[in-house]
GROMACS .gro file of C-alpha atoms in nm:
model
  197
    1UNK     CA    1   0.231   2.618   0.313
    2UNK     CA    2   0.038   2.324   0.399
    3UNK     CA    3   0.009   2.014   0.149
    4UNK     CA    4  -0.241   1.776   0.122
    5UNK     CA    5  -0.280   1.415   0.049
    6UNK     CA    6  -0.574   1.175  -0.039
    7UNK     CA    7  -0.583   0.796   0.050
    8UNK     CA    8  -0.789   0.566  -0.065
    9UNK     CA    9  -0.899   0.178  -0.078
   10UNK     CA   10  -0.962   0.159  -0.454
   11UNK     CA   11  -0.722   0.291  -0.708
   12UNK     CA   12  -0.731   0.673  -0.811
   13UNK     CA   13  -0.576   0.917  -0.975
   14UNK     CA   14  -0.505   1.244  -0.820
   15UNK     CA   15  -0.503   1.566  -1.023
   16UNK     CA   16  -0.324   1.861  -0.857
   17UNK     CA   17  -0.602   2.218  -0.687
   18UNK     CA   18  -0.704   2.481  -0.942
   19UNK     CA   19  -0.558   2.793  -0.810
   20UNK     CA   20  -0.808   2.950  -0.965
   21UNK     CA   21  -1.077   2.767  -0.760
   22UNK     CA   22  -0.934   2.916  -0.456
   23UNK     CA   23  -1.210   3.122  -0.353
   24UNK     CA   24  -1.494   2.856  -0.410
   25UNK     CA   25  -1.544   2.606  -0.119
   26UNK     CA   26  -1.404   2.349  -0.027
   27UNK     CA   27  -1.679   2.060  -0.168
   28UNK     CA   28  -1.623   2.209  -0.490
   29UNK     CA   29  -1.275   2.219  -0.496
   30UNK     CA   30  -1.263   1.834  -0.379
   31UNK     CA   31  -1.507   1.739  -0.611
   32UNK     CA   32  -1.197   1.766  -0.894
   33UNK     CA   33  -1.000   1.563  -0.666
   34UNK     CA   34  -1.176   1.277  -0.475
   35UNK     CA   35  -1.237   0.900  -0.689
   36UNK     CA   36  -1.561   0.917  -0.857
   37UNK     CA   37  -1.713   0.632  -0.687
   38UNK     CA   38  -1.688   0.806  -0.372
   39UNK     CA   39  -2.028   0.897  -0.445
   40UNK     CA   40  -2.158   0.578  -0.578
   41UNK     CA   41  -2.054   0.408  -0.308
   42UNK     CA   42  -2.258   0.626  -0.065
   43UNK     CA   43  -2.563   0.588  -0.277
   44UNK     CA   44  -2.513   0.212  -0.309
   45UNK     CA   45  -2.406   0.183   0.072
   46UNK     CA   46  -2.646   0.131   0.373
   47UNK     CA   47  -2.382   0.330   0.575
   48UNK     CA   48  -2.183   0.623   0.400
   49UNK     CA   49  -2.002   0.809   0.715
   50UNK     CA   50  -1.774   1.093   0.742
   51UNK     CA   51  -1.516   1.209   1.043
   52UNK     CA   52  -1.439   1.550   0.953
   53UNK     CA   53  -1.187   1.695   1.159
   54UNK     CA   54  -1.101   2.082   1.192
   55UNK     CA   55  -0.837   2.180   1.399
   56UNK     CA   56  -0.745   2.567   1.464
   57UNK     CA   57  -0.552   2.500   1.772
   58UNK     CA   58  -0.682   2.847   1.923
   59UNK     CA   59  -0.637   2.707   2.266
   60UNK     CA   60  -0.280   2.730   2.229
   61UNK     CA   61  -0.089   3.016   2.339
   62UNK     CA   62   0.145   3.057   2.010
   63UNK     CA   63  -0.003   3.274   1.746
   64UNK     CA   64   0.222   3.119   1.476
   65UNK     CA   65   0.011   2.787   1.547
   66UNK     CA   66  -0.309   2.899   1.493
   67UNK     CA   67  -0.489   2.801   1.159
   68UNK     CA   68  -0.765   2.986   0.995
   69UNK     CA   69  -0.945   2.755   0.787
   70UNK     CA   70  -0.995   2.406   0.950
   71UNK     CA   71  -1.328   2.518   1.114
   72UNK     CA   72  -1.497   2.645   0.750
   73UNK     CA   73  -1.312   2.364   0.569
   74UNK     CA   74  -1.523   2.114   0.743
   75UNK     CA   75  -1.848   2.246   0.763
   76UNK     CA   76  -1.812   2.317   0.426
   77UNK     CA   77  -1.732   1.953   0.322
   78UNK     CA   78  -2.028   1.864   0.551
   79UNK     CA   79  -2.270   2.043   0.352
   80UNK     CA   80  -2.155   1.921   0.003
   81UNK     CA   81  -2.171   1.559   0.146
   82UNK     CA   82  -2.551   1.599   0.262
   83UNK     CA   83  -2.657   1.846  -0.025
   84UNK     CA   84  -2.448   1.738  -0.312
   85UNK     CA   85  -2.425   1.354  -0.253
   86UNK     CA   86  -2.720   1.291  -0.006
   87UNK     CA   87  -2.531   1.176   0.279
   88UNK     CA   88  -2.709   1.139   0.584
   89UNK     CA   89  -2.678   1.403   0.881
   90UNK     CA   90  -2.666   1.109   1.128
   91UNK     CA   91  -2.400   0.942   0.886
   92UNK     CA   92  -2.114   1.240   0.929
   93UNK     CA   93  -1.939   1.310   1.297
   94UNK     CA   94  -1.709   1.630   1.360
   95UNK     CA   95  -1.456   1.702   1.576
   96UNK     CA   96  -1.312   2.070   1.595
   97UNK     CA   97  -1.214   2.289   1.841
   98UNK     CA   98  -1.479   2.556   1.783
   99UNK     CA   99  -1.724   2.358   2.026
  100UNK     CA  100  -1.982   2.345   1.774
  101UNK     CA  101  -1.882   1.982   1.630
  102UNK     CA  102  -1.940   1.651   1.808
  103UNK     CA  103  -1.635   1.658   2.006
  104UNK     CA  104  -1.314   1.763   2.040
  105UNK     CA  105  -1.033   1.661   1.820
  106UNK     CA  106  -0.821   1.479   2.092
  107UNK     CA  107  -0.600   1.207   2.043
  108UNK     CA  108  -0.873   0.971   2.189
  109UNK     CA  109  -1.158   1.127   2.024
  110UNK     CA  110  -0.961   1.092   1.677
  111UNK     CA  111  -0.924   0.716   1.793
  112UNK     CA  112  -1.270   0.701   1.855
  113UNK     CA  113  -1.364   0.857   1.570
  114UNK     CA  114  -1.198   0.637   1.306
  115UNK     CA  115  -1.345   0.293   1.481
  116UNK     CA  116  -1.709   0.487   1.472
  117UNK     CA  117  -1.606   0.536   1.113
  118UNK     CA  118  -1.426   0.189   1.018
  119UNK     CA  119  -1.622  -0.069   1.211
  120UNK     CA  120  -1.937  -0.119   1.010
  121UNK     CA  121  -1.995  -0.324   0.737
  122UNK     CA  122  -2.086  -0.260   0.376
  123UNK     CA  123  -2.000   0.105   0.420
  124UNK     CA  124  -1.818   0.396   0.260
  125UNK     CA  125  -1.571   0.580   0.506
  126UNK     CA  126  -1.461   0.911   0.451
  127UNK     CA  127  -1.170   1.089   0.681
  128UNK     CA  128  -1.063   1.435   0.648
  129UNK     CA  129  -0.846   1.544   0.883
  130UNK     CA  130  -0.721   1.982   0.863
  131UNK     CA  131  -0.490   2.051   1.079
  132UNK     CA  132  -0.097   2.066   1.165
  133UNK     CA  133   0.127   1.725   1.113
  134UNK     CA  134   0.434   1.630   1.105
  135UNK     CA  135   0.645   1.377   0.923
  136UNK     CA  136   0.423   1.056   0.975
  137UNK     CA  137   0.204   1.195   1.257
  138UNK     CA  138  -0.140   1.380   1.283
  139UNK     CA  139  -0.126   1.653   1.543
  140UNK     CA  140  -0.443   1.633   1.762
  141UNK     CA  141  -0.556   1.936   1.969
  142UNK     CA  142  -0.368   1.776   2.269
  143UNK     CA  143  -0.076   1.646   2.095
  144UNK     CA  144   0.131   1.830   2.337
  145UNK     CA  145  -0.012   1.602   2.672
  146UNK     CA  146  -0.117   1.323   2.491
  147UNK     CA  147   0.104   1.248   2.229
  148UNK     CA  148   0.036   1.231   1.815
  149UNK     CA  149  -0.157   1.030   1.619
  150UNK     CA  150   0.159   0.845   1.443
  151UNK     CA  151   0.120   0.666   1.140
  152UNK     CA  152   0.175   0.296   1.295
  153UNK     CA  153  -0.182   0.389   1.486
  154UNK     CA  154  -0.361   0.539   1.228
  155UNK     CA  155  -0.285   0.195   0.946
  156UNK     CA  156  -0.328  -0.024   1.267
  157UNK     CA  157  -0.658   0.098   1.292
  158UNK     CA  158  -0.766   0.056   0.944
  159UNK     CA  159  -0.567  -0.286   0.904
  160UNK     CA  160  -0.798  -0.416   1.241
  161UNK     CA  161  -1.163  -0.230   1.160
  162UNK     CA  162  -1.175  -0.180   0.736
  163UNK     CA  163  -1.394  -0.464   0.659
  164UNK     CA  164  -1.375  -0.620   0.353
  165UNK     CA  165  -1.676  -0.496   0.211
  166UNK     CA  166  -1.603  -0.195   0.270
  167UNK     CA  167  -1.430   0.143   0.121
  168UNK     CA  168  -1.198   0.417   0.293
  169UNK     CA  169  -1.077   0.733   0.181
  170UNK     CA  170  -0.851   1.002   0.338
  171UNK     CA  171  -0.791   1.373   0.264
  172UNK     CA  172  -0.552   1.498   0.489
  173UNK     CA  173  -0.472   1.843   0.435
  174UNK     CA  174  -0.188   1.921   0.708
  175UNK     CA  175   0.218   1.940   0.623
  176UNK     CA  176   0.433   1.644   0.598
  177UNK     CA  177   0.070   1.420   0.480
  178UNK     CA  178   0.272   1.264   0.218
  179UNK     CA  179   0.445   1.057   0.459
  180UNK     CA  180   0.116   0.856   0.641
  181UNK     CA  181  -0.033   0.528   0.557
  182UNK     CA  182   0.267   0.439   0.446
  183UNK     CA  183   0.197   0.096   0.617
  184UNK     CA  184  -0.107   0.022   0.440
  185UNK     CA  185   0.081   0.039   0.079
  186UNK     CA  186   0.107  -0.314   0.066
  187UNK     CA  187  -0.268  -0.378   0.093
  188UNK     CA  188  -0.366  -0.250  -0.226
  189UNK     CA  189  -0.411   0.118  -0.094
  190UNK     CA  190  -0.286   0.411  -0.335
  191UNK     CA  191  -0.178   0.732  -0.182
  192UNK     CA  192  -0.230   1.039  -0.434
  193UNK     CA  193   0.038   1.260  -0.486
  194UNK     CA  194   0.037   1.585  -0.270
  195UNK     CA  195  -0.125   1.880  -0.373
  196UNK     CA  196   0.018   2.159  -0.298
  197UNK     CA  197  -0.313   2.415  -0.244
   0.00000   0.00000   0.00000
């Protein structure tokens, strides 16, 4: 069973999924769940962006590694953020490994993807990352040749490219999530509990 986790630059209180709601998509279902100025901010901010990442890991030769959801988990998100909250299409990057997205979910393109998404100012950043992890690591499609996104990486990145004037928030629905960003806790970030969905 995978667990989830949500980040975020401002203070927030996370509520646990609905297993009820399992069947409705996924905007809906994170609608209960993400800070409710997520979507102020976007209105208010010249630059709202998204790096939705959906990882199935079909490429892989294990069946027991493949994931089902990643793929409709983002494209759902996607169109709740442009339909729901009036994102902007050119505002919202994905990376899967169904070749439809933007690019693939590599180590370097998740690298690339969070300083596209960081290093602007006056903007609200959203990350959500579905996939496999492990304790304090993000498993990119080549994690096996190119090594995992570790934790030290991922709050480097923020620490160096957040600006100031800016807001970040993470859903990271993949096992062990609980255990990144554990750097940034000093810096006024709040991690939300897991939630178990």
């Amino acid at each position: 069973s995978q667990a989830g986790s949500l980040l975020s630059s401002r203070p927030v209180a996370g509520r646990p999924c609905d297993r009820s709601a399992a069947g409705m998509a996924v905007g809906a279902r994170l609608h209960h769940l993400l800070p409710p100025w997520l979507g102020r901010d976007a209105s208010s901010s010249s630059h709202p962006r998204a790096l939705l990442v959906g990882i199935c890991y079909r490429s892989i030769p294990y069946a027991h590694w493949h994931l089902e959801g990643p793929w409709n988990d983002v494209q759902d998100l996607r169109s709740w953020l442009t339909r729901s909250l009036g994102w902007p299409d050119h505002g919202i990057r994905l990376l899967t490994d169904d070749g439809l997205g933007h690019g693939l979910p590599t180590k370097q393109g998740l690298v690339d993807g969070l300083k596209w998404l960081l290093d602007v100012e006056d903007s609200c950043g959203l990350l959500h990352f579905c996939g496999h992890g492990a304790p304090g690591e993000l498993l990119p499609l080549d994690w096996q040749t190119h090594g995992t996104v570790a934790d030290s990486l991922l709050s480097s990145l923020i620490s160096k490219h957040l600006s100031a004037t800016s807001s970040f928030t993470a859903i990271v629905d993949c096992c062990e999530s609980s255990h990144l960003f554990k750097d940034l806790l000093p810096h006024a970030f709040q991690v939300g509990p897991g939630f178990d969905c």
